[in-house]
Coordinates of C-alpha atoms in Angstrom, one line a residue:
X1 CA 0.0 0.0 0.0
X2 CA 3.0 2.4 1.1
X3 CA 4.5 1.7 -2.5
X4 CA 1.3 2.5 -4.1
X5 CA 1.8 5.8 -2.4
X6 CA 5.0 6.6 -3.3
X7 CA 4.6 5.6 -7.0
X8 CA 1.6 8.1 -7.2
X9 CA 3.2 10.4 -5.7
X10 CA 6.7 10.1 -7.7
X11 CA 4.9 10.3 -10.8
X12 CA 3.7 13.8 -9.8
X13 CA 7.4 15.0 -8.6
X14 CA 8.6 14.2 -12.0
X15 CA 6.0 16.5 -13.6
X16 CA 4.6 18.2 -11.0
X17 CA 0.6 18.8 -11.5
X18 CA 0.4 16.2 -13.5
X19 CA -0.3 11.9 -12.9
X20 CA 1.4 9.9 -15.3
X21 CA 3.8 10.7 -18.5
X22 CA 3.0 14.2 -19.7
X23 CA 4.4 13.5 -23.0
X24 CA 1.4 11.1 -23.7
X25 CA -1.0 13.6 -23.0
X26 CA -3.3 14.8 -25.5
X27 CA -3.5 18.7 -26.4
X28 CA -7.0 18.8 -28.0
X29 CA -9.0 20.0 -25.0
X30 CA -11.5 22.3 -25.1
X31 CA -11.1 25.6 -22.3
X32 CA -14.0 25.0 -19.6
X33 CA -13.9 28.3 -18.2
X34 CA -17.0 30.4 -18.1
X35 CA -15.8 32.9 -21.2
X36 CA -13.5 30.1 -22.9
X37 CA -11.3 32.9 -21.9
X38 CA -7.5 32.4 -20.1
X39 CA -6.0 35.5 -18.7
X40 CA -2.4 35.3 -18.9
X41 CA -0.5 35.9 -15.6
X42 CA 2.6 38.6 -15.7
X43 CA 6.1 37.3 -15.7
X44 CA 8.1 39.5 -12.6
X45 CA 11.7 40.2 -12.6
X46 CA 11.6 40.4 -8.4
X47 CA 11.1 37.6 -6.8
X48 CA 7.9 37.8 -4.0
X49 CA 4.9 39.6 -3.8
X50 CA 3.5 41.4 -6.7
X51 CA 0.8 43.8 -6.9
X52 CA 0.7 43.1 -10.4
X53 CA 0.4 39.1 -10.0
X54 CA -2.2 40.2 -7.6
X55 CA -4.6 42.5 -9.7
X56 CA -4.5 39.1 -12.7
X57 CA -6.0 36.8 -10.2
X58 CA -8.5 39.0 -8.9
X59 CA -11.7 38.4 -10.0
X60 CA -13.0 34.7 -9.7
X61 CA -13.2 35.5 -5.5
X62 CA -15.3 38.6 -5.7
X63 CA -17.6 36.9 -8.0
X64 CA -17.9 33.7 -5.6
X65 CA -18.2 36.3 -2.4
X66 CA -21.7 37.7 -4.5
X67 CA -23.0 34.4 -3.0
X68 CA -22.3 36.0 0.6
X69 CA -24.4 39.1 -0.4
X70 CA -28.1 37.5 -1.9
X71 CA -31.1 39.2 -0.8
X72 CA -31.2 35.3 1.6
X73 CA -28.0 36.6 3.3
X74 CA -29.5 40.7 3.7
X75 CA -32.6 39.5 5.4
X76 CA -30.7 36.9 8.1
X77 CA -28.6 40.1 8.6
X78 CA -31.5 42.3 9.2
X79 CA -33.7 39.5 11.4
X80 CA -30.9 39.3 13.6
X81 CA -30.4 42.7 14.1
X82 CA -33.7 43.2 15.0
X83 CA -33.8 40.4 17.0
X84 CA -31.0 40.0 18.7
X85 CA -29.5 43.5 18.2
X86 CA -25.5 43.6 18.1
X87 CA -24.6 40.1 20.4
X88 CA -24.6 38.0 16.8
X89 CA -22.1 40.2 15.0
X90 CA -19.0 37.3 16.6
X91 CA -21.3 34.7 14.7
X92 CA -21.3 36.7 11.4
X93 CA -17.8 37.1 11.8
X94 CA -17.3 33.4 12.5
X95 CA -19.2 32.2 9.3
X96 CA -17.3 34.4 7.1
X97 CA -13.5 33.0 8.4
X98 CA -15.5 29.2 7.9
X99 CA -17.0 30.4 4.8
X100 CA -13.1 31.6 3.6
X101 CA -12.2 28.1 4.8
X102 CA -14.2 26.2 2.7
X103 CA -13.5 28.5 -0.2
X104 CA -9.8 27.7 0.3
X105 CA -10.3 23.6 -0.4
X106 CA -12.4 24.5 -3.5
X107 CA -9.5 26.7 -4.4
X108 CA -6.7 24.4 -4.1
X109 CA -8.5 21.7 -5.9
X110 CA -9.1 23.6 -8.9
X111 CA -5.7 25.5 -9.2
X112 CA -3.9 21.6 -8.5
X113 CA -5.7 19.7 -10.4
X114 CA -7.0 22.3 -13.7
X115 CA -10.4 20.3 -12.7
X116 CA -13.5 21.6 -10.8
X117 CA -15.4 19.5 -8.3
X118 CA -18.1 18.4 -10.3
X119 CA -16.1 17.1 -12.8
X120 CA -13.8 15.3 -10.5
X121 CA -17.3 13.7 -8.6
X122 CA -17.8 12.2 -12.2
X123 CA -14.4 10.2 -11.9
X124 CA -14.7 9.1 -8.4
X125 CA -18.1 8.6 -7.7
X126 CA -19.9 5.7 -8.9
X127 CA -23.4 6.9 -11.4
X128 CA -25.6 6.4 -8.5
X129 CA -24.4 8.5 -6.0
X130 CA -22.9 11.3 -8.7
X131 CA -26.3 11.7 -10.1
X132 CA -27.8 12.0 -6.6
X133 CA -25.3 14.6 -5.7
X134 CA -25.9 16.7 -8.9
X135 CA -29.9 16.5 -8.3
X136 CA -29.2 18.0 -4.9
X137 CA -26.9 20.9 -6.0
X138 CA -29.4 22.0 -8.8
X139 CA -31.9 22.0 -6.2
X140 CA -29.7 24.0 -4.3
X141 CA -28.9 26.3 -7.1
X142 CA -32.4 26.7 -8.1
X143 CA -33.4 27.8 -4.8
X144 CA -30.8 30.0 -4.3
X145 CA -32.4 31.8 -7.6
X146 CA -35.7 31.8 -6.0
X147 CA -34.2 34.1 -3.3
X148 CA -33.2 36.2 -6.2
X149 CA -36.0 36.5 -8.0
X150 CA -38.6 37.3 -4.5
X151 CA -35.3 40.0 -4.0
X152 CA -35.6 41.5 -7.2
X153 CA -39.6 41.5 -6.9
X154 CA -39.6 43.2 -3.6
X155 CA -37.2 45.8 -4.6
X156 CA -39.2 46.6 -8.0
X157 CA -42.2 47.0 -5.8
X158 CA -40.5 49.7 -3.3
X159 CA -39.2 51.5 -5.9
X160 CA -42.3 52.1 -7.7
X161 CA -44.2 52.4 -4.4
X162 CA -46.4 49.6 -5.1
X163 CA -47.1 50.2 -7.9
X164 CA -45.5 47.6 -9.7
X165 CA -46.8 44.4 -7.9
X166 CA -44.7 41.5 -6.8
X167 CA -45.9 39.2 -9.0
X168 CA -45.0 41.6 -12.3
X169 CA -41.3 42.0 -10.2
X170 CA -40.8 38.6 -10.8
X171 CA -41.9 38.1 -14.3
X172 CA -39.6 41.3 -15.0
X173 CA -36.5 39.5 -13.8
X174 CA -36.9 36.9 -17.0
X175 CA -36.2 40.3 -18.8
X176 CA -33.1 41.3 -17.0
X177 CA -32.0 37.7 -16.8
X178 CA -31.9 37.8 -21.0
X179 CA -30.0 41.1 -20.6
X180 CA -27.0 39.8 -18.9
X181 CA -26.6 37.1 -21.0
X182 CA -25.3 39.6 -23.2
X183 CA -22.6 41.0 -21.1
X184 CA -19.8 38.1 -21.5
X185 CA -19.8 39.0 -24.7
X186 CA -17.3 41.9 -24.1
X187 CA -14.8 40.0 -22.2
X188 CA -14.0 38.5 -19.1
X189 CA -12.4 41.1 -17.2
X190 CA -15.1 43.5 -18.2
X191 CA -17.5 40.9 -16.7
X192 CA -15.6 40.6 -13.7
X193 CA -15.6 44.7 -13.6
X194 CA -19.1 44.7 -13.8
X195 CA -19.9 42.7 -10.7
X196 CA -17.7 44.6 -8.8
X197 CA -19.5 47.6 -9.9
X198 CA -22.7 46.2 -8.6
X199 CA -20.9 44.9 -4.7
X200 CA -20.0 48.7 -4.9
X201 CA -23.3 49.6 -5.1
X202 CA -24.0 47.3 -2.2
X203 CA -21.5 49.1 -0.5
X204 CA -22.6 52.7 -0.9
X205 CA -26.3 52.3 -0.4
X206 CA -26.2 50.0 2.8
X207 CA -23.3 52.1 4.5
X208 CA -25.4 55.0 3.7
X209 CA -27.5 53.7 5.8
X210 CA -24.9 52.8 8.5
X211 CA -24.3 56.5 7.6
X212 CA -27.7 58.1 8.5
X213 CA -28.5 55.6 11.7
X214 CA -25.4 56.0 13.3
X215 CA -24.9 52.8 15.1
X216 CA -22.9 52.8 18.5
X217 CA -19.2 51.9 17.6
X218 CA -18.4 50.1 21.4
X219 CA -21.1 48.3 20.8
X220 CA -20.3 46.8 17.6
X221 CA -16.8 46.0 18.5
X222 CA -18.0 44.1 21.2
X223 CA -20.8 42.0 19.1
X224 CA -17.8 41.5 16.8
X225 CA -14.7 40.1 19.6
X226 CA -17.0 39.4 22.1
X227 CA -18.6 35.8 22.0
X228 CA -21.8 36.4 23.9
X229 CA -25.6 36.0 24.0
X230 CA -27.0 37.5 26.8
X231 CA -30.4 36.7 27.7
X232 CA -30.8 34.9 24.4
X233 CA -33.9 32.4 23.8
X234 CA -34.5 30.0 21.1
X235 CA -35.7 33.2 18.5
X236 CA -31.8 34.4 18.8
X237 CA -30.8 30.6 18.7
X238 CA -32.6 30.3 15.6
X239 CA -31.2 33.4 13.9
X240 CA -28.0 32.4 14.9
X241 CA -27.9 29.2 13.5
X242 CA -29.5 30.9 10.0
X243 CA -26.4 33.2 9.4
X244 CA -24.1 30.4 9.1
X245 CA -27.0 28.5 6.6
X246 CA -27.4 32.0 4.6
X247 CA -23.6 32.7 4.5
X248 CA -22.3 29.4 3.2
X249 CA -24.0 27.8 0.3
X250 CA -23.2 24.6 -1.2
X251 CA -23.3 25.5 -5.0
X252 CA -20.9 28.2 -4.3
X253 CA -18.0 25.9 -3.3
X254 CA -18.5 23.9 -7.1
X255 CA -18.7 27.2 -8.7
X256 CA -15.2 28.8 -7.0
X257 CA -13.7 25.6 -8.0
X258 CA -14.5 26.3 -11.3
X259 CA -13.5 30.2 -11.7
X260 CA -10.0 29.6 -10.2
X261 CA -9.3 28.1 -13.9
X262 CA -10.1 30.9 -15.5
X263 CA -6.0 31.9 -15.1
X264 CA -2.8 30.6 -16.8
X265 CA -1.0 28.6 -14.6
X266 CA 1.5 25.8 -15.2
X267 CA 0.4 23.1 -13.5
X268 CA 3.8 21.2 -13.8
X269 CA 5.8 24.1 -12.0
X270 CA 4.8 23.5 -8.3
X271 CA 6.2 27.2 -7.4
X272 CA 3.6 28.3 -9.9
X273 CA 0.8 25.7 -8.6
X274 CA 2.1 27.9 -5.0
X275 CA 1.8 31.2 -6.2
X276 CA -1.6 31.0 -7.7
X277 CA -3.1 29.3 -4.3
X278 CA -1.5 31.6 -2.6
X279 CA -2.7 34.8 -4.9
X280 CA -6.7 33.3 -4.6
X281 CA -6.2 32.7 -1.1
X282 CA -5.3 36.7 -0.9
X283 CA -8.0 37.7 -3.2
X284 CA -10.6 35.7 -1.5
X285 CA -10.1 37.2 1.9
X286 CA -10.2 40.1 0.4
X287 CA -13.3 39.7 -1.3
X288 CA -14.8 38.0 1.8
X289 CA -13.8 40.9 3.6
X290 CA -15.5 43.2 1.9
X291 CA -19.0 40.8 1.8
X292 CA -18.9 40.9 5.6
X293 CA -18.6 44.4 6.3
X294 CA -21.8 44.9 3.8
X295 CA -23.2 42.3 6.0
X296 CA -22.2 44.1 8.9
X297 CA -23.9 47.7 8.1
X298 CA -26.8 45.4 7.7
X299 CA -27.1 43.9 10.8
X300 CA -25.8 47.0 12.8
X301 CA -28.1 49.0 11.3
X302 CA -31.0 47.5 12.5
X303 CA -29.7 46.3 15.6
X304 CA -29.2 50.1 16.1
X305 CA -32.7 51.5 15.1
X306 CA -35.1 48.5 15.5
X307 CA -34.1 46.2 18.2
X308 CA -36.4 45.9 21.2
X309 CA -39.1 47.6 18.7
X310 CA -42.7 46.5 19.0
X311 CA -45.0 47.0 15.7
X312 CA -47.1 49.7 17.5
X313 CA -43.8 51.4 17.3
X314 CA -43.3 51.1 13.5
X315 CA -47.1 51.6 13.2
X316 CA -46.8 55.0 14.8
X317 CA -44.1 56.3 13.4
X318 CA -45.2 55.6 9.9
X319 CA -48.6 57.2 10.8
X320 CA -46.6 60.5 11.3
X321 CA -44.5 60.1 8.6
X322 CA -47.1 60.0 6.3
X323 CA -45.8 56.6 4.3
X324 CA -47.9 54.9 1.8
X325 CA -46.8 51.5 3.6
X326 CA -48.0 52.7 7.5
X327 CA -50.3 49.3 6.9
X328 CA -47.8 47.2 6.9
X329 CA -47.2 47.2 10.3
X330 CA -49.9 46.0 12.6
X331 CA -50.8 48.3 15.5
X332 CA -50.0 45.6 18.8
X333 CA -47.1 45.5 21.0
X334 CA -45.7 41.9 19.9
X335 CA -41.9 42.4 18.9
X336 CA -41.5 44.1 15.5
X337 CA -40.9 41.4 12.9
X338 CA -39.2 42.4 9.9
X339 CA -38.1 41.0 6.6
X340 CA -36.2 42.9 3.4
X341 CA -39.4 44.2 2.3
X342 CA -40.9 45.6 6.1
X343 CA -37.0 46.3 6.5
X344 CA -37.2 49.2 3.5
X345 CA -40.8 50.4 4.6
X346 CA -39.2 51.3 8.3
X347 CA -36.0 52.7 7.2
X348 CA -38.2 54.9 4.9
X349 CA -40.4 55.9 7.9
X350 CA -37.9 56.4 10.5
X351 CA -35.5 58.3 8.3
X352 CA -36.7 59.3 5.6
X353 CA -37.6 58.6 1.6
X354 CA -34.2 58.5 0.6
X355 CA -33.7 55.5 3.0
X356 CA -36.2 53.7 1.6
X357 CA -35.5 54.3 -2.6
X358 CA -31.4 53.6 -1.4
X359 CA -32.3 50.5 0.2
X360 CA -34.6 49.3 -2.5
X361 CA -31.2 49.7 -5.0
X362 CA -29.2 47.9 -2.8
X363 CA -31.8 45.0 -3.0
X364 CA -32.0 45.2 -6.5
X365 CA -28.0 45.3 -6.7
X366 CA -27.7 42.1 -4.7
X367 CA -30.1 40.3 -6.5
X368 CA -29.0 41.1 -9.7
X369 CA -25.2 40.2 -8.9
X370 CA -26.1 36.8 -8.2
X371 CA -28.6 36.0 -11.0
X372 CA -25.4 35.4 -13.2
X373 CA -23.2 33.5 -10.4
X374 CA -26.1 31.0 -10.0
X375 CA -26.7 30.8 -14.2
X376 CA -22.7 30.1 -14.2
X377 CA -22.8 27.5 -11.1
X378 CA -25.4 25.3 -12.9
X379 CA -23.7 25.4 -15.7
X380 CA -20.5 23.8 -14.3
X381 CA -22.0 21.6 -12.4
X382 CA -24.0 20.1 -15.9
X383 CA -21.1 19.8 -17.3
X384 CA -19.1 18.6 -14.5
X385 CA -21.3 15.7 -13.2
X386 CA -22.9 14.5 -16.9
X387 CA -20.5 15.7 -19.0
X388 CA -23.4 17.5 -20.4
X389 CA -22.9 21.1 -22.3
X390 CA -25.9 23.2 -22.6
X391 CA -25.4 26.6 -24.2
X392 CA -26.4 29.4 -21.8
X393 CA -29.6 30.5 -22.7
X394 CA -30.6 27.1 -21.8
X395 CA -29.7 26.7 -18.9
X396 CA -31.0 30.1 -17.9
X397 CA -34.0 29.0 -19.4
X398 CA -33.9 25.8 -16.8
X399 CA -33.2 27.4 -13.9
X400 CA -34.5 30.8 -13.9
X401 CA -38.1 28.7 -15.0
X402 CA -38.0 26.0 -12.1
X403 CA -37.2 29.2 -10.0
X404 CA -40.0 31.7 -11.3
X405 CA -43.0 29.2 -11.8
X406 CA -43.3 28.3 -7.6
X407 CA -42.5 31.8 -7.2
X408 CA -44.8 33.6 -9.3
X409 CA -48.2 32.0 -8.2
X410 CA -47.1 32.6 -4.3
X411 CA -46.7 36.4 -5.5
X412 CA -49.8 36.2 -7.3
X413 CA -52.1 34.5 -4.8
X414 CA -50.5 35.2 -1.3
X415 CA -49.1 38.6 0.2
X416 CA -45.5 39.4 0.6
X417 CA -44.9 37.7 4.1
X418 CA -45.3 34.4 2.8
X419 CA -43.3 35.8 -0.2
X420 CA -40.5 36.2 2.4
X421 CA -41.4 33.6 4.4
X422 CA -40.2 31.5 1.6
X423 CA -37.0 33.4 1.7
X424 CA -36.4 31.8 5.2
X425 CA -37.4 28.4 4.8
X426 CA -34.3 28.8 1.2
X427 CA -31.9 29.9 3.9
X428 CA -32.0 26.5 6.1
X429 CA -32.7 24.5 2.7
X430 CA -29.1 25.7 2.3
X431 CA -28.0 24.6 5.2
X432 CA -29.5 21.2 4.7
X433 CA -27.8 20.8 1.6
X434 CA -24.0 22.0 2.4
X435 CA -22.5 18.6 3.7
X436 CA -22.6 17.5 0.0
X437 CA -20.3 20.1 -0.8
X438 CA -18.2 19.8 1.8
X439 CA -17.7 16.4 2.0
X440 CA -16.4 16.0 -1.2
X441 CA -13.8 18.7 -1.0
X442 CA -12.7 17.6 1.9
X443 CA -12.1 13.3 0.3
X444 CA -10.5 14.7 -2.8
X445 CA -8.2 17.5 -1.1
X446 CA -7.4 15.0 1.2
X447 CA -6.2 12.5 -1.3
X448 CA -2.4 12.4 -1.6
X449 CA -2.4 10.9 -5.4
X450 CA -4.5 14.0 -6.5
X451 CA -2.8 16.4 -4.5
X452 CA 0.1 16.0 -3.8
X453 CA 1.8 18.5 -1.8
X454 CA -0.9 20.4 -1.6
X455 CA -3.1 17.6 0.3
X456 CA -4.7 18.8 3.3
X457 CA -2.4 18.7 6.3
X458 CA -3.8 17.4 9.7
X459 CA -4.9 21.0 10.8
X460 CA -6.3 21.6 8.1
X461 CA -8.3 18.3 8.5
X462 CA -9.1 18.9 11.5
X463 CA -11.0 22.5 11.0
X464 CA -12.9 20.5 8.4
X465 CA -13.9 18.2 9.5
X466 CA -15.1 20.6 13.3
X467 CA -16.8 22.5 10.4
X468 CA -18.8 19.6 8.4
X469 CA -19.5 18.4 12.4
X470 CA -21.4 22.0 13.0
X471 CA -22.9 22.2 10.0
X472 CA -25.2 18.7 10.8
X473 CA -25.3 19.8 14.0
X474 CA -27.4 23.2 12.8
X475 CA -29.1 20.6 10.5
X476 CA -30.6 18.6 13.3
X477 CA -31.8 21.2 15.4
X478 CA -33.8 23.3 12.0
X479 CA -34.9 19.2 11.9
X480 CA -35.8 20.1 15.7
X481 CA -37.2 22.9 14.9
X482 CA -38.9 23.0 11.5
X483 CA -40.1 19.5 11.9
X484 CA -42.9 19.7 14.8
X485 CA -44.5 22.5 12.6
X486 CA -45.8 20.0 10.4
X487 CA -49.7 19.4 11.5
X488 CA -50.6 16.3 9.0
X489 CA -49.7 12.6 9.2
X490 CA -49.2 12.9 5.6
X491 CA -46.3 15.4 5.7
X492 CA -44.8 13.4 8.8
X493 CA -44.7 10.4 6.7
X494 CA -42.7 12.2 3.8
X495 CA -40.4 13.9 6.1
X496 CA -39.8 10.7 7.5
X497 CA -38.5 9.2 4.4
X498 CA -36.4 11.9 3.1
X499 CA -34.7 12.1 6.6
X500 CA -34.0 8.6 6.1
X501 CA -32.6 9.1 2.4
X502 CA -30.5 12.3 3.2
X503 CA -29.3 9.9 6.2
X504 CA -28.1 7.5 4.2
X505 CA -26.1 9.2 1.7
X506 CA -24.5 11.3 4.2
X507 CA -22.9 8.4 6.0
X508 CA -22.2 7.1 2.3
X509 CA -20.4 10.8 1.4
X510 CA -18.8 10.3 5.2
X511 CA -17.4 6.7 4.4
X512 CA -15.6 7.6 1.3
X513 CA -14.1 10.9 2.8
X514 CA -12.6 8.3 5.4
X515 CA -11.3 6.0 2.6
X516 CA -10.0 9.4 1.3
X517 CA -8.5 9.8 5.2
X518 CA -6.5 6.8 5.2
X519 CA -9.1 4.3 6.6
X520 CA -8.6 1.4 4.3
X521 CA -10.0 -1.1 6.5
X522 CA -13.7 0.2 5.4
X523 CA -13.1 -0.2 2.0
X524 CA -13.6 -3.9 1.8
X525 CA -12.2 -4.5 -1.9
X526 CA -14.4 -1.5 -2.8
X527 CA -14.0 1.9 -4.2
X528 CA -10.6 1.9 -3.7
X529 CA -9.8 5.0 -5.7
X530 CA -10.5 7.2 -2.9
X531 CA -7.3 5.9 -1.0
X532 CA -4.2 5.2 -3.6
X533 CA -5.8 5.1 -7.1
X534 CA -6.3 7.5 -9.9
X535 CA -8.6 6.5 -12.6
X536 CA -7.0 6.2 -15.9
X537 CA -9.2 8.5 -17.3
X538 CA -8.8 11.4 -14.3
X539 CA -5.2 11.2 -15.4
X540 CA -5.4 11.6 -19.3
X541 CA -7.8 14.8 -18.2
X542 CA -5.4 16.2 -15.5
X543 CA -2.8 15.9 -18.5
X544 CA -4.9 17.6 -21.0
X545 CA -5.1 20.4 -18.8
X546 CA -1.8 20.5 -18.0
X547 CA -0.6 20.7 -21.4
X548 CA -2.8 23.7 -22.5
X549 CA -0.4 26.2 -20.9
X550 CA 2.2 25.4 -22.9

């Protein structure tokens, strides 16, 4: 078994980044990046850092941190705030690092290998299981779009002041949907330019906010370093628990693994392999950074001006403010509840218009930023798992329509709290479906033969694994939670059986990460690629890409 080892890993030191003899690799692969577009990275005289080396990897981690600002993330942010005013900022703040964690294994596996995960899923995995674990990821992906389209719907209704109503919002995002297919036609660094154009946007509207409310600064610090929860029940429990399904999505961690190869990097040059983790890694954080201050003006912002609020409160003041929404709020003492469309209303009445209209863009901004992100995440994922290439107007066509059609007739034929409603129920369906993301990354970053030198090393492992631990941990208790709401046998019954299904394949994902781990025992003659072997044909593709650069 040790030999195995060795030999798999020799045959990488003699042509590092690639398995086997590169000379017998083929050269007649097609680019699977998401403008068939490489961006060549400068050549520097000085050795070490470069701005320069820098500014050519940015972009595929600011379009992956547009995940971390959808109009699900804005209203856990808000809820919280409201709810639990600033003791949950440590929490945000936590589920960003984890987020930049898992990030960092979709990273390394893209930049090593020149594969994404999907596509490596479709070596390892037997049909069964891969076509299971693509099934779940579109369903993740398509309700991740639903939260953009009931964003985008509520934000074209406070801007025209009702005028426009949510059920014609969300028929209008089919139109803007069709528009952006347009805009990777000029390049993809203008692409890239363009979603940072719509984060800044993000930026200035909800730190104008931040701006106008003036939160308390001690008091922010301390909900940042300060892990506590005073006094809090199971409503800031539950909100706490939401960030971390909001923040980290599952779809997100196949779709960065897929934009890292969007740069020219010699995969048989380990100092290059280096560099570029190392440059993504920078980027990332950076990127991340910026999502979780946007978060933060959020949260603070309504932890400032709305916590320990009752809705006679908001009724009142938007009685003497005159707004055209004072009936949204009703006139008893319960706590005020909020959500992104009751969240614009009281900004509006408490301070003005211009609160209201600049929130409603910010809305529009983060729904719109990930409409593309989600179009471009289902499309690797096709391709990755079925080896199946759909033209992008199709699979817009897919997704945006299994996201619209449930959506629509809610907007039609109920009012806008069960439109947001729904928005909640996305955030822990999320949540729900996130170990089969991070499983995977963490069997095939943890496989020496694929890796390398760049497997995981035990601390590394370790975090992980914590993380994928905490992550069913929130899964059992929205189970806990989510499941005694449920007032028919019928729906028992059916929650009973998918329980049992999503049981089984998780201890199915979990055995082959321990294969992957080193725990050869389990194996039992089976699926031994996940401890020493490569599949032939894994190595012919890892070869293919490998010989593009040169």
């Amino acid at each position: 078994m040790g030999s195995q080892e060795n030999a798999a890993s020799g045959a990488w030191n003699r042509s590092y980044g690639t398995i086997g003899d590169p000379e017998t690799c083929t050269k007649e692969k097609s680019e699977r990046t998401y403008l068939d577009e490489r961006i060549a990275v400068p050549s520097t005289s000085m050795p070490g850092f470069s701005f320069r080396k820098l500014w050519a990897f940015t972009g595929p981690g600011f379009l992956m941190s547009i995940a971390y600002l959808d109009p699900g993330n804005i209203e856990s942010d808000l809820q919280c705030g409201a709810i639990a005013g600033f003791k949950l900022l440590w929490v945000l703040l936590g589920a960003t690092v984890l987020g930049l964690l898992c990030q960092r294994l979709a990273v390394r596996l893209g930049v090593v290998t020149g594969m994404d995960l999907a596509q490596i899923c479709r070596y390892y995995y037997p049909k069964a299981p891969r076509w299971i674990l693509w099934i779940l990821v579109e369903i993740a992906i398509i309700g991740s779009d639903m939260q953009e389209v009931i964003g985008t719907a509520i934000a074209f209704s406070l801007l025209s002041s009702g005028r426009i109503p949510l059920w014609g919002g969300v028929l209008i995002t089919i139109i803007d949907t069709l528009f952006f297919l347009f805009l990777d036609k000029y390049g993809l660094r203008k692409l890239e330019a363009f979603f940072g154009l719509l984060i800044t946007i993000m930026a200035v509207t909800f730190g104008y906010e931040y701006v106008v409310v003036k939160p308390d600064q001690k008091e922010v610090l301390k909900g940042m370093f300060f892990p506590y929860c005073s006094g809090c029940g199971s409503p800031e429990l539950l909100q706490a628990v939401g960030i971390i399904g909001a923040i980290i999505m599952p779809h997100n961690i196949y779709l960065h693994s897929s934009l890292v190869k969007s740069r020219m990097v010699d995969r048989k040059q380990k100092h290059e392999v280096s560099e570029a983790n190392m440059y993504y890694m920078i980027e990332s954080s950076i990127a991340l950074f910026v999502s979780f201050v946007i978060n933060l003006f959020v949260m603070a912002v309504f932890a400032e001006a709305f916590y320990n609020k009752t809705n006679q409160d908001a009724f009142d003041f938007c009685q003497s403010s005159s707004s055209p929404h004072a009936g949204v709020f009703p006139a008893n003492n319960e706590s005020l509840s909020v959500d992104i469309y009751k969240g614009g209303v009281i900004l509006g009445c408490f301070f003005g218009p211009a609160a209201l209209y600049i929130w409603a863009v910010g809305i529009l901004a983060a729904g719109q930023s990930s409409t593309m992100t989600g179009t471009y995440a289902g499309q690797f994922v096709m391709e990755g798992f079925l080896n199946l290439k759909w033209s992008r107007f199709y699979r817009v066509l897919f997704t945006r329509s299994c996201a619209i059609i449930p959506t629509v007739f809610v907007a039609a034929f109920k009012d806008v709290e069960h439109l947001t409603g729904l928005n909640d129920l996305l955030n822990v369906l999320q949540s729900i479906l996130l170990p089969f993301a991070l499983l995977p990354v963490l069997t095939f970053t943890s496989m020496r033969p694929l890796m390398c030198d760049f497997v995981n090393g035990i601390i590394g492992k370790i975090v992980a694994i914590l993380l994928i631990a905490l992550i069913m941990a929130i899964n059992l208790y929205f189970v806990c939670v989510y499941i005694p709401m449920l007032d028919s046998i019928p729906l028992y019954v059916l929650a009973g059986v998918l329980l049992f299904f999503y049981a089984i394949f998780n201890l199915y994902l979990l055995w082959t990460c321990c294969l992957a781990h080193g725990a050869e025992f389990l194996s039992r003659g089976r699926h031994r690629q996940f401890s020493y072997e490569v599949p032939e044909d894994l190595k012919s593709e890892i070869c293919n890409n490998s010989a593009e650069v040169n």
